[in-house]
PDB file of C-alpha atoms and ligand atoms in Angstrom:
ATOM      1  CA  MET A 347     -82.160 -55.920  64.391  1.00  0.00           C
ATOM      2  CA  ASP A 348     -80.867 -57.084  61.298  1.00  0.00           C
ATOM      3  CA  ASP A 349     -77.028 -57.350  61.152  1.00  0.00           C
ATOM      4  CA  HIS A 350     -76.540 -54.775  58.531  1.00  0.00           C
ATOM      5  CA  ILE A 351     -78.438 -52.277  60.457  1.00  0.00           C
ATOM      6  CA  GLN A 352     -76.500 -53.112  63.605  1.00  0.00           C
ATOM      7  CA  ILE A 353     -73.137 -52.288  61.658  1.00  0.00           C
ATOM      8  CA  ILE A 354     -74.844 -49.130  60.141  1.00  0.00           C
ATOM      9  CA  VAL A 355     -76.058 -47.574  63.502  1.00  0.00           C
ATOM     10  CA  ASN A 356     -72.681 -48.260  65.231  1.00  0.00           C
ATOM     11  CA  SER A 357     -70.705 -46.429  62.437  1.00  0.00           C
ATOM     12  CA  GLU A 358     -69.474 -42.931  62.990  1.00  0.00           C
ATOM     13  CA  ASN A 359     -67.264 -42.203  59.960  1.00  0.00           C
ATOM     14  CA  ILE A 360     -69.115 -42.791  56.627  1.00  0.00           C
ATOM     15  CA  CYS A 361     -67.916 -42.832  53.380  1.00  0.00           C
ATOM     16  CA  ILE A 362     -70.357 -43.462  50.301  1.00  0.00           C
ATOM     17  CA  LEU A 363     -69.855 -43.867  46.692  1.00  0.00           C
ATOM     18  CA  THR A 364     -72.638 -43.161  44.036  1.00  0.00           C
ATOM     19  CA  GLY A 365     -73.161 -43.933  40.860  1.00  0.00           C
ATOM     20  CA  ALA A 366     -75.743 -43.207  38.002  1.00  0.00           C
ATOM     21  CA  GLY A 367     -78.375 -45.777  39.750  1.00  0.00           C
ATOM     22  CA  ILE A 368     -78.897 -43.325  42.486  1.00  0.00           C
ATOM     23  CA  SER A 369     -80.294 -40.772  39.839  1.00  0.00           C
ATOM     24  CA  ALA A 370     -82.423 -43.275  37.888  1.00  0.00           C
ATOM     25  CA  GLU A 371     -85.419 -42.617  40.001  1.00  0.00           C
ATOM     26  CA  SER A 372     -84.968 -38.944  39.043  1.00  0.00           C
ATOM     27  CA  GLY A 373     -85.392 -39.941  35.380  1.00  0.00           C
ATOM     28  CA  ILE A 374     -81.706 -39.891  34.322  1.00  0.00           C
ATOM     29  CA  PRO A 375     -80.775 -42.717  32.460  1.00  0.00           C
ATOM     30  CA  THR A 376     -77.933 -45.049  33.621  1.00  0.00           C
ATOM     31  CA  PHE A 377     -74.815 -46.059  31.461  1.00  0.00           C
ATOM     32  CA  ARG A 378     -74.727 -49.714  31.360  1.00  0.00           C
ATOM     33  CA  GLY A 379     -77.453 -52.422  31.063  1.00  0.00           C
ATOM     34  CA  ALA A 380     -80.854 -52.480  29.148  1.00  0.00           C
ATOM     35  CA  GLY A 381     -81.816 -48.939  28.479  1.00  0.00           C
ATOM     36  CA  GLY A 382     -78.572 -47.511  29.513  1.00  0.00           C
ATOM     37  CA  MET A 383     -76.928 -44.910  27.523  1.00  0.00           C
ATOM     38  CA  TRP A 384     -74.078 -47.109  26.399  1.00  0.00           C
ATOM     39  CA  ALA A 385     -76.447 -49.533  24.722  1.00  0.00           C
ATOM     40  CA  LYS A 386     -77.542 -46.609  22.476  1.00  0.00           C
ATOM     41  CA  TYR A 387     -74.284 -44.606  22.054  1.00  0.00           C
ATOM     42  CA  ARG A 388     -70.515 -45.547  21.765  1.00  0.00           C
ATOM     43  CA  PRO A 389     -68.495 -43.928  24.492  1.00  0.00           C
ATOM     44  CA  GLU A 390     -65.592 -43.624  22.114  1.00  0.00           C
ATOM     45  CA  GLU A 391     -67.680 -41.343  19.857  1.00  0.00           C
ATOM     46  CA  LEU A 392     -68.927 -39.191  22.472  1.00  0.00           C
ATOM     47  CA  ALA A 393     -66.988 -39.110  25.622  1.00  0.00           C
ATOM     48  CA  THR A 394     -63.290 -38.764  24.811  1.00  0.00           C
ATOM     49  CA  PRO A 395     -61.061 -36.193  24.019  1.00  0.00           C
ATOM     50  CA  GLU A 396     -60.669 -37.608  20.644  1.00  0.00           C
ATOM     51  CA  ALA A 397     -64.166 -37.443  19.932  1.00  0.00           C
ATOM     52  CA  PHE A 398     -64.332 -33.886  20.838  1.00  0.00           C
ATOM     53  CA  ALA A 399     -61.442 -32.899  18.695  1.00  0.00           C
ATOM     54  CA  ALA A 400     -63.004 -34.851  15.768  1.00  0.00           C
ATOM     55  CA  ASN A 401     -66.510 -33.681  16.127  1.00  0.00           C
ATOM     56  CA  PRO A 402     -67.230 -31.127  18.657  1.00  0.00           C
ATOM     57  CA  ARG A 403     -70.661 -30.391  17.562  1.00  0.00           C
ATOM     58  CA  LEU A 404     -71.695 -33.923  17.788  1.00  0.00           C
ATOM     59  CA  VAL A 405     -70.254 -34.071  21.380  1.00  0.00           C
ATOM     60  CA  TRP A 406     -71.956 -30.863  22.364  1.00  0.00           C
ATOM     61  CA  GLU A 407     -75.294 -31.763  20.879  1.00  0.00           C
ATOM     62  CA  TRP A 408     -75.195 -35.043  23.230  1.00  0.00           C
ATOM     63  CA  TYR A 409     -74.221 -33.075  26.292  1.00  0.00           C
ATOM     64  CA  GLN A 410     -76.737 -30.473  25.588  1.00  0.00           C
ATOM     65  CA  ALA A 411     -79.431 -32.994  25.603  1.00  0.00           C
ATOM     66  CA  ARG A 412     -78.221 -34.478  28.783  1.00  0.00           C
ATOM     67  CA  ARG A 413     -77.942 -30.844  30.347  1.00  0.00           C
ATOM     68  CA  GLU A 414     -81.584 -30.307  29.412  1.00  0.00           C
ATOM     69  CA  ALA A 415     -82.559 -33.681  31.127  1.00  0.00           C
ATOM     70  CA  VAL A 416     -80.631 -32.828  34.242  1.00  0.00           C
ATOM     71  CA  SER A 417     -82.002 -29.390  34.482  1.00  0.00           C
ATOM     72  CA  LYS A 418     -85.516 -30.937  34.506  1.00  0.00           C
ATOM     73  CA  ALA A 419     -84.698 -33.663  37.108  1.00  0.00           C
ATOM     74  CA  ALA A 420     -85.057 -33.286  40.818  1.00  0.00           C
ATOM     75  CA  PRO A 421     -83.487 -35.200  43.755  1.00  0.00           C
ATOM     76  CA  ASN A 422     -85.225 -38.253  44.701  1.00  0.00           C
ATOM     77  CA  PRO A 423     -85.560 -39.780  48.129  1.00  0.00           C
ATOM     78  CA  GLY A 424     -82.263 -41.654  47.807  1.00  0.00           C
ATOM     79  CA  HIS A 425     -80.346 -38.323  47.231  1.00  0.00           C
ATOM     80  CA  LYS A 426     -82.477 -36.737  50.188  1.00  0.00           C
ATOM     81  CA  ALA A 427     -81.600 -39.478  52.597  1.00  0.00           C
ATOM     82  CA  LEU A 428     -77.770 -39.230  52.022  1.00  0.00           C
ATOM     83  CA  ALA A 429     -78.125 -35.370  52.534  1.00  0.00           C
ATOM     84  CA  GLU A 430     -79.940 -36.217  55.864  1.00  0.00           C
ATOM     85  CA  TRP A 431     -77.377 -38.720  56.869  1.00  0.00           C
ATOM     86  CA  GLU A 432     -74.544 -36.208  56.517  1.00  0.00           C
ATOM     87  CA  GLY A 433     -76.088 -34.308  59.273  1.00  0.00           C
ATOM     88  CA  LEU A 434     -76.124 -37.058  61.780  1.00  0.00           C
ATOM     89  CA  ALA A 435     -72.862 -38.724  61.291  1.00  0.00           C
ATOM     90  CA  ARG A 436     -69.390 -37.648  62.790  1.00  0.00           C
ATOM     91  CA  SER A 437     -67.891 -37.594  59.543  1.00  0.00           C
ATOM     92  CA  PHE A 438     -69.510 -38.218  56.272  1.00  0.00           C
ATOM     93  CA  VAL A 439     -67.942 -37.933  52.818  1.00  0.00           C
ATOM     94  CA  LEU A 440     -70.091 -38.396  49.650  1.00  0.00           C
ATOM     95  CA  VAL A 441     -68.076 -39.505  46.614  1.00  0.00           C
ATOM     96  CA  THR A 442     -70.044 -39.629  43.434  1.00  0.00           C
ATOM     97  CA  GLN A 443     -69.431 -40.455  39.836  1.00  0.00           C
ATOM     98  CA  ASN A 444     -72.465 -38.507  38.686  1.00  0.00           C
ATOM     99  CA  VAL A 445     -72.140 -35.210  37.061  1.00  0.00           C
ATOM    100  CA  ASP A 446     -75.660 -34.311  37.355  1.00  0.00           C
ATOM    101  CA  GLY A 447     -75.293 -32.077  40.561  1.00  0.00           C
ATOM    102  CA  LEU A 448     -78.454 -33.886  42.315  1.00  0.00           C
ATOM    103  CA  HIS A 449     -76.658 -34.490  45.542  1.00  0.00           C
ATOM    104  CA  ARG A 450     -75.979 -30.997  46.116  1.00  0.00           C
ATOM    105  CA  ALA A 451     -79.394 -30.103  44.958  1.00  0.00           C
ATOM    106  CA  ALA A 452     -80.726 -32.352  47.680  1.00  0.00           C
ATOM    107  CA  GLY A 453     -78.614 -30.552  50.464  1.00  0.00           C
ATOM    108  CA  SER A 454     -75.705 -32.533  50.592  1.00  0.00           C
ATOM    109  CA  ARG A 455     -72.626 -30.345  51.237  1.00  0.00           C
ATOM    110  CA  GLN A 456     -69.600 -32.454  51.419  1.00  0.00           C
ATOM    111  CA  VAL A 457     -69.535 -33.962  47.989  1.00  0.00           C
ATOM    112  CA  LEU A 458     -66.615 -35.198  46.024  1.00  0.00           C
ATOM    113  CA  GLU A 459     -67.304 -35.068  42.357  1.00  0.00           C
ATOM    114  CA  LEU A 460     -64.985 -37.655  40.736  1.00  0.00           C
ATOM    115  CA  HIS A 461     -66.170 -37.200  37.134  1.00  0.00           C
ATOM    116  CA  GLY A 462     -66.730 -33.437  37.050  1.00  0.00           C
ATOM    117  CA  ASN A 463     -69.930 -31.789  36.730  1.00  0.00           C
ATOM    118  CA  ILE A 464     -72.043 -31.299  33.605  1.00  0.00           C
ATOM    119  CA  ARG A 465     -73.639 -28.166  34.604  1.00  0.00           C
ATOM    120  CA  ARG A 466     -70.165 -26.465  34.062  1.00  0.00           C
ATOM    121  CA  ASN A 467     -67.838 -25.584  31.121  1.00  0.00           C
ATOM    122  CA  ARG A 468     -64.230 -25.400  31.064  1.00  0.00           C
ATOM    123  CA  CYS A 469     -62.191 -23.616  28.261  1.00  0.00           C
ATOM    124  CA  THR A 470     -59.901 -25.965  26.117  1.00  0.00           C
ATOM    125  CA  ALA A 471     -57.388 -22.993  25.948  1.00  0.00           C
ATOM    126  CA  CYS A 472     -57.266 -20.892  29.160  1.00  0.00           C
ATOM    127  CA  GLY A 473     -58.819 -23.336  31.639  1.00  0.00           C
ATOM    128  CA  ARG A 474     -61.300 -21.034  32.910  1.00  0.00           C
ATOM    129  CA  GLU A 475     -64.668 -22.464  34.118  1.00  0.00           C
ATOM    130  CA  SER A 476     -68.249 -20.910  33.690  1.00  0.00           C
ATOM    131  CA  THR A 477     -71.585 -22.419  34.225  1.00  0.00           C
ATOM    132  CA  MET A 478     -74.007 -23.703  31.887  1.00  0.00           C
ATOM    133  CA  ASP A 479     -76.346 -20.706  32.885  1.00  0.00           C
ATOM    134  CA  GLU A 480     -73.778 -18.447  31.610  1.00  0.00           C
ATOM    135  CA  ILE A 481     -73.199 -19.994  28.532  1.00  0.00           C
ATOM    136  CA  THR A 482     -73.926 -23.391  26.613  1.00  0.00           C
ATOM    137  CA  PHE A 483     -74.258 -24.895  23.354  1.00  0.00           C
ATOM    138  CA  ASN A 484     -77.189 -23.357  21.378  1.00  0.00           C
ATOM    139  CA  GLY A 485     -76.297 -24.479  17.883  1.00  0.00           C
ATOM    140  CA  GLN A 486     -73.075 -22.516  17.893  1.00  0.00           C
ATOM    141  CA  LEU A 487     -69.982 -23.997  19.544  1.00  0.00           C
ATOM    142  CA  PRO A 488     -69.639 -22.005  22.697  1.00  0.00           C
ATOM    143  CA  LEU A 489     -66.539 -19.880  23.135  1.00  0.00           C
ATOM    144  CA  CYS A 490     -64.661 -18.667  26.038  1.00  0.00           C
ATOM    145  CA  GLU A 491     -64.015 -14.756  26.599  1.00  0.00           C
ATOM    146  CA  CYS A 492     -60.413 -15.713  25.392  1.00  0.00           C
ATOM    147  CA  GLY A 493     -61.731 -17.166  22.162  1.00  0.00           C
ATOM    148  CA  GLY A 494     -60.853 -20.696  23.025  1.00  0.00           C
ATOM    149  CA  LEU A 495     -63.513 -23.421  22.717  1.00  0.00           C
ATOM    150  CA  LEU A 496     -65.470 -24.526  25.702  1.00  0.00           C
ATOM    151  CA  ARG A 497     -66.247 -28.091  26.594  1.00  0.00           C
ATOM    152  CA  PRO A 498     -68.302 -29.643  29.346  1.00  0.00           C
ATOM    153  CA  ALA A 499     -66.249 -29.685  32.523  1.00  0.00           C
ATOM    154  CA  VAL A 500     -66.615 -33.486  32.876  1.00  0.00           C
ATOM    155  CA  VAL A 501     -63.830 -36.317  32.928  1.00  0.00           C
ATOM    156  CA  TRP A 502     -63.807 -38.278  29.591  1.00  0.00           C
ATOM    157  CA  PHE A 503     -62.517 -41.822  29.048  1.00  0.00           C
ATOM    158  CA  GLY A 504     -58.678 -41.627  28.895  1.00  0.00           C
ATOM    159  CA  GLU A 505     -58.468 -38.439  30.964  1.00  0.00           C
ATOM    160  CA  SER A 506     -57.227 -38.297  34.574  1.00  0.00           C
ATOM    161  CA  LEU A 507     -59.577 -37.414  37.466  1.00  0.00           C
ATOM    162  CA  PRO A 508     -59.138 -34.052  39.352  1.00  0.00           C
ATOM    163  CA  GLU A 509     -56.179 -35.076  41.425  1.00  0.00           C
ATOM    164  CA  GLN A 510     -57.325 -33.335  44.851  1.00  0.00           C
ATOM    165  CA  VAL A 511     -60.749 -34.695  44.627  1.00  0.00           C
ATOM    166  CA  LEU A 512     -59.416 -38.246  44.055  1.00  0.00           C
ATOM    167  CA  GLU A 513     -56.941 -37.921  46.928  1.00  0.00           C
ATOM    168  CA  ALA A 514     -59.606 -36.573  49.085  1.00  0.00           C
ATOM    169  CA  ALA A 515     -61.699 -39.653  48.357  1.00  0.00           C
ATOM    170  CA  PHE A 516     -59.008 -42.147  49.266  1.00  0.00           C
ATOM    171  CA  ALA A 517     -58.301 -40.288  52.332  1.00  0.00           C
ATOM    172  CA  ALA A 518     -61.901 -40.445  53.372  1.00  0.00           C
ATOM    173  CA  VAL A 519     -61.907 -44.270  52.758  1.00  0.00           C
ATOM    174  CA  ARG A 520     -58.620 -44.589  54.900  1.00  0.00           C
ATOM    175  CA  GLN A 521     -60.491 -43.105  57.860  1.00  0.00           C
ATOM    176  CA  CYS A 522     -64.174 -44.378  57.345  1.00  0.00           C
ATOM    177  CA  ASP A 523     -65.461 -47.284  59.693  1.00  0.00           C
ATOM    178  CA  LEU A 524     -68.492 -47.795  57.076  1.00  0.00           C
ATOM    179  CA  PHE A 525     -68.519 -47.773  53.325  1.00  0.00           C
ATOM    180  CA  LEU A 526     -71.466 -48.037  51.237  1.00  0.00           C
ATOM    181  CA  THR A 527     -71.797 -48.215  47.225  1.00  0.00           C
ATOM    182  CA  VAL A 528     -75.103 -47.013  45.849  1.00  0.00           C
ATOM    183  CA  GLY A 529     -76.213 -47.280  42.467  1.00  0.00           C
ATOM    184  CA  THR A 530     -73.010 -48.292  40.656  1.00  0.00           C
ATOM    185  CA  SER A 531     -71.902 -51.160  38.545  1.00  0.00           C
ATOM    186  CA  ALA A 532     -68.408 -50.375  40.265  1.00  0.00           C
ATOM    187  CA  VAL A 533     -66.451 -51.289  37.263  1.00  0.00           C
ATOM    188  CA  VAL A 534     -65.037 -47.933  36.252  1.00  0.00           C
ATOM    189  CA  TYR A 535     -61.701 -47.204  37.786  1.00  0.00           C
ATOM    190  CA  PRO A 536     -60.324 -45.524  39.898  1.00  0.00           C
ATOM    191  CA  ALA A 537     -63.671 -45.076  41.534  1.00  0.00           C
ATOM    192  CA  ALA A 538     -64.347 -48.907  41.666  1.00  0.00           C
ATOM    193  CA  ALA A 539     -60.961 -49.034  43.888  1.00  0.00           C
ATOM    194  CA  LEU A 540     -62.561 -47.291  46.744  1.00  0.00           C
ATOM    195  CA  PRO A 541     -64.999 -49.964  47.930  1.00  0.00           C
ATOM    196  CA  ARG A 542     -62.211 -52.512  47.431  1.00  0.00           C
ATOM    197  CA  LEU A 543     -59.702 -50.556  49.527  1.00  0.00           C
ATOM    198  CA  ALA A 544     -62.471 -50.186  52.262  1.00  0.00           C
ATOM    199  CA  LEU A 545     -62.610 -53.952  52.217  1.00  0.00           C
ATOM    200  CA  ASP A 546     -58.978 -54.392  52.401  1.00  0.00           C
ATOM    201  CA  ARG A 547     -58.864 -52.203  55.513  1.00  0.00           C
ATOM    202  CA  GLY A 548     -61.479 -54.463  57.002  1.00  0.00           C
ATOM    203  CA  VAL A 549     -64.303 -51.839  56.859  1.00  0.00           C
ATOM    204  CA  PRO A 550     -67.808 -53.347  56.093  1.00  0.00           C
ATOM    205  CA  VAL A 551     -68.946 -52.405  52.710  1.00  0.00           C
ATOM    206  CA  ILE A 552     -72.682 -52.333  51.989  1.00  0.00           C
ATOM    207  CA  GLU A 553     -73.947 -52.413  48.446  1.00  0.00           C
ATOM    208  CA  VAL A 554     -77.242 -50.997  47.455  1.00  0.00           C
ATOM    209  CA  ASN A 555     -78.198 -51.754  43.980  1.00  0.00           C
ATOM    210  CA  THR A 556     -81.159 -53.145  42.085  1.00  0.00           C
ATOM    211  CA  GLU A 557     -79.240 -55.820  40.583  1.00  0.00           C
ATOM    212  CA  GLU A 558     -76.232 -58.066  41.217  1.00  0.00           C
ATOM    213  CA  THR A 559     -72.868 -56.273  40.061  1.00  0.00           C
ATOM    214  CA  PRO A 560     -69.153 -57.655  39.885  1.00  0.00           C
ATOM    215  CA  PHE A 561     -68.638 -56.341  43.149  1.00  0.00           C
ATOM    216  CA  SER A 562     -71.600 -57.745  44.908  1.00  0.00           C
ATOM    217  CA  ALA A 563     -70.163 -61.352  45.787  1.00  0.00           C
ATOM    218  CA  GLY A 564     -67.266 -59.471  47.696  1.00  0.00           C
ATOM    219  CA  ALA A 565     -69.555 -56.962  49.659  1.00  0.00           C
ATOM    220  CA  THR A 566     -70.217 -57.500  53.240  1.00  0.00           C
ATOM    221  CA  TYR A 567     -73.944 -57.079  52.508  1.00  0.00           C
ATOM    222  CA  SER A 568     -75.545 -56.516  49.186  1.00  0.00           C
ATOM    223  CA  LEU A 569     -79.052 -54.999  49.606  1.00  0.00           C
ATOM    224  CA  ARG A 570     -81.434 -55.441  46.460  1.00  0.00           C
ATOM    225  CA  GLY A 571     -83.739 -52.509  45.550  1.00  0.00           C
ATOM    226  CA  PRO A 572     -83.997 -48.988  44.311  1.00  0.00           C
ATOM    227  CA  ALA A 573     -81.902 -46.563  46.327  1.00  0.00           C
ATOM    228  CA  GLY A 574     -84.823 -44.186  46.789  1.00  0.00           C
ATOM    229  CA  GLU A 575     -86.732 -47.249  48.703  1.00  0.00           C
ATOM    230  CA  VAL A 576     -83.687 -48.839  50.336  1.00  0.00           C
ATOM    231  CA  LEU A 577     -81.922 -45.694  52.015  1.00  0.00           C
ATOM    232  CA  PRO A 578     -84.548 -43.909  53.612  1.00  0.00           C
ATOM    233  CA  PRO A 579     -85.262 -46.816  56.295  1.00  0.00           C
ATOM    234  CA  LEU A 580     -81.377 -47.277  56.707  1.00  0.00           C
ATOM    235  CA  VAL A 581     -81.037 -43.467  57.662  1.00  0.00           C
ATOM    236  CA  ALA A 582     -84.043 -43.382  59.853  1.00  0.00           C
ATOM    237  CA  ALA A 583     -82.549 -46.310  61.727  1.00  0.00           C
ATOM    238  CA  TYR A 584     -79.399 -44.476  62.031  1.00  0.00           C
ATOM    239  CA  ALA A 585     -81.238 -41.269  63.264  1.00  0.00           C
ATOM    240  CA  SER A 586     -83.304 -43.137  65.739  1.00  0.00           C
ATOM    241  CA  ALA A 587     -80.941 -45.493  67.321  1.00  0.00           C
ATOM    242  CA  PRO A 588     -80.968 -45.396  71.005  1.00  0.00           C
ATOM    243  CA  HIS A 589     -77.320 -44.570  71.825  1.00  0.00           C
ATOM    244  CA  ARG A 590     -77.368 -41.633  69.068  1.00  0.00           C
ATOM    245  CA  SER A 591     -80.676 -40.391  70.375  1.00  0.00           C
ATOM    246  CA  ARG A 592     -79.153 -40.113  73.986  1.00  0.00           C
ATOM    247  CA  GLN A 593     -76.030 -38.361  72.545  1.00  0.00           C
ATOM    248  CA  ILE A 594     -78.236 -35.760  70.908  1.00  0.00           C
ATOM    249  CA  SER A 595     -80.595 -34.935  73.983  1.00  0.00           C
TER     250      SER A 595
HETATM  251  P1  OAD B 208     -73.829 -47.855  35.475  1.00  0.00           P
HETATM  252  O1  OAD B 208     -74.780 -47.488  34.445  1.00  0.00           O
HETATM  253  O2  OAD B 208     -72.487 -48.597  34.963  1.00  0.00           O
HETATM  254  O3  OAD B 208     -74.418 -48.547  36.607  1.00  0.00           O
HETATM  255  C1  OAD B 208     -75.577 -48.274  37.283  1.00  0.00           C
HETATM  256  C2  OAD B 208     -75.928 -49.209  38.461  1.00  0.00           C
HETATM  257  O4  OAD B 208     -76.982 -48.779  38.928  1.00  0.00           O
HETATM  258  C3  OAD B 208     -76.096 -50.508  37.852  1.00  0.00           C
HETATM  259  O5  OAD B 208     -75.474 -51.427  38.690  1.00  0.00           O
HETATM  260  C4  OAD B 208     -77.655 -50.685  38.129  1.00  0.00           C
HETATM  261  O6  OAD B 208     -77.922 -52.098  38.557  1.00  0.00           O
HETATM  262  C5  OAD B 208     -77.993 -49.935  39.185  1.00  0.00           C
HETATM  263  N1  OAD B 208     -79.248 -49.071  39.385  1.00  0.00           N
HETATM  264  C6  OAD B 208     -80.098 -48.837  38.373  1.00  0.00           C
HETATM  265  N2  OAD B 208     -81.178 -48.346  39.097  1.00  0.00           N
HETATM  266  C7  OAD B 208     -80.947 -48.195  40.515  1.00  0.00           C
HETATM  267  C8  OAD B 208     -81.776 -47.706  41.603  1.00  0.00           C
HETATM  268  N3  OAD B 208     -83.008 -47.288  41.462  1.00  0.00           N
HETATM  269  N4  OAD B 208     -81.577 -47.839  42.602  1.00  0.00           N
HETATM  270  C9  OAD B 208     -80.072 -48.524  42.881  1.00  0.00           C
HETATM  271  N5  OAD B 208     -79.463 -49.013  41.845  1.00  0.00           N
HETATM  272  C10 OAD B 208     -79.830 -48.737  40.627  1.00  0.00           C
HETATM  273  O7  OAD B 208     -73.226 -46.452  36.207  1.00  0.00           O
HETATM  274  P2  OAD B 208     -72.065 -46.048  36.915  1.00  0.00           P
HETATM  275  O8  OAD B 208     -71.557 -47.201  37.877  1.00  0.00           O
HETATM  276  O9  OAD B 208     -72.412 -44.725  37.814  1.00  0.00           O
HETATM  277  O10 OAD B 208     -68.267 -42.321  33.662  1.00  0.00           O
HETATM  278  O11 OAD B 208     -70.951 -45.867  35.887  1.00  0.00           O
HETATM  279  C11 OAD B 208     -69.578 -45.240  36.105  1.00  0.00           C
HETATM  280  C12 OAD B 208     -69.215 -44.374  34.932  1.00  0.00           C
HETATM  281  O12 OAD B 208     -69.057 -45.089  33.841  1.00  0.00           O
HETATM  282  C13 OAD B 208     -69.910 -43.124  34.923  1.00  0.00           C
HETATM  283  O13 OAD B 208     -69.625 -42.126  35.920  1.00  0.00           O
HETATM  284  C14 OAD B 208     -69.718 -42.932  33.569  1.00  0.00           C
HETATM  285  C15 OAD B 208     -69.726 -43.982  32.913  1.00  0.00           C
HETATM  286  O14 OAD B 208     -69.013 -44.290  31.644  1.00  0.00           O
HETATM  287  C16 OAD B 208     -67.709 -41.483  32.751  1.00  0.00           C
HETATM  288  O15 OAD B 208     -68.484 -40.914  31.846  1.00  0.00           O
HETATM  289  C17 OAD B 208     -66.309 -41.193  32.777  1.00  0.00           C
END
């Protein structure tokens, strides 16, 4: 058995960090690299509170286009493998930087959304949240019942992450015995601190990515390939490990 498979099947408390790459096979573009969104758009013009204050219509148009893409997308075998894994491990915490909601759509239950969820709105005046099915941008800026301007319930550059979600993610890293990063360039903090903290604790960290990243050299194992192809056999190995089958029977 390969060393990384051995480590995986002997782990009980698992923490995963996903990024845009896991949704690439569902047709949702990533942020960085050729074809990534930040090659076409400037983050400071679209994903900052200042951008929204200066031109809410432009920001809403961009998010509306992304909402339409997300609505058409379906979870892929990578999302589904992680949902299956959750049911097999003693503890399993899925931390995601993605705002597309595809992990939950695949059946994952314990999902920590560090950067919010594009399917939700938040009122800039009263803070009330609503879903995009209730109200969204349709050419008119969407307003809350209180009259305040709605914004997508996502985290923009320069904003803090939801504190309880971030704390839960760090707590999961402190108690895991295996950490995986999947489809993330691992350059945006604080999310990028999670695998580094796991390494500091002596926990093996396995990277799944189609390309080398700034994190690859430090990872315990770096597995090259699309998440939808790399993850299913890992989860199948986990499910069928002899000691695990014995526990179940
Ligand atoms: P990035 O676009 O920075 O990185 C995506 C990673 O996925 C890259 O390292 C790709 O090589 C890899 N990748 C692409 N296709 C893949 C596949 N099929 N399987 C596995 N890996 C694949 O996206 P994130 O790391 O998620 O933040 O970016 C982090 C944050 O930066 C985002 O949450 C967003 C962005 O700006 C905010 O908007 C606040």
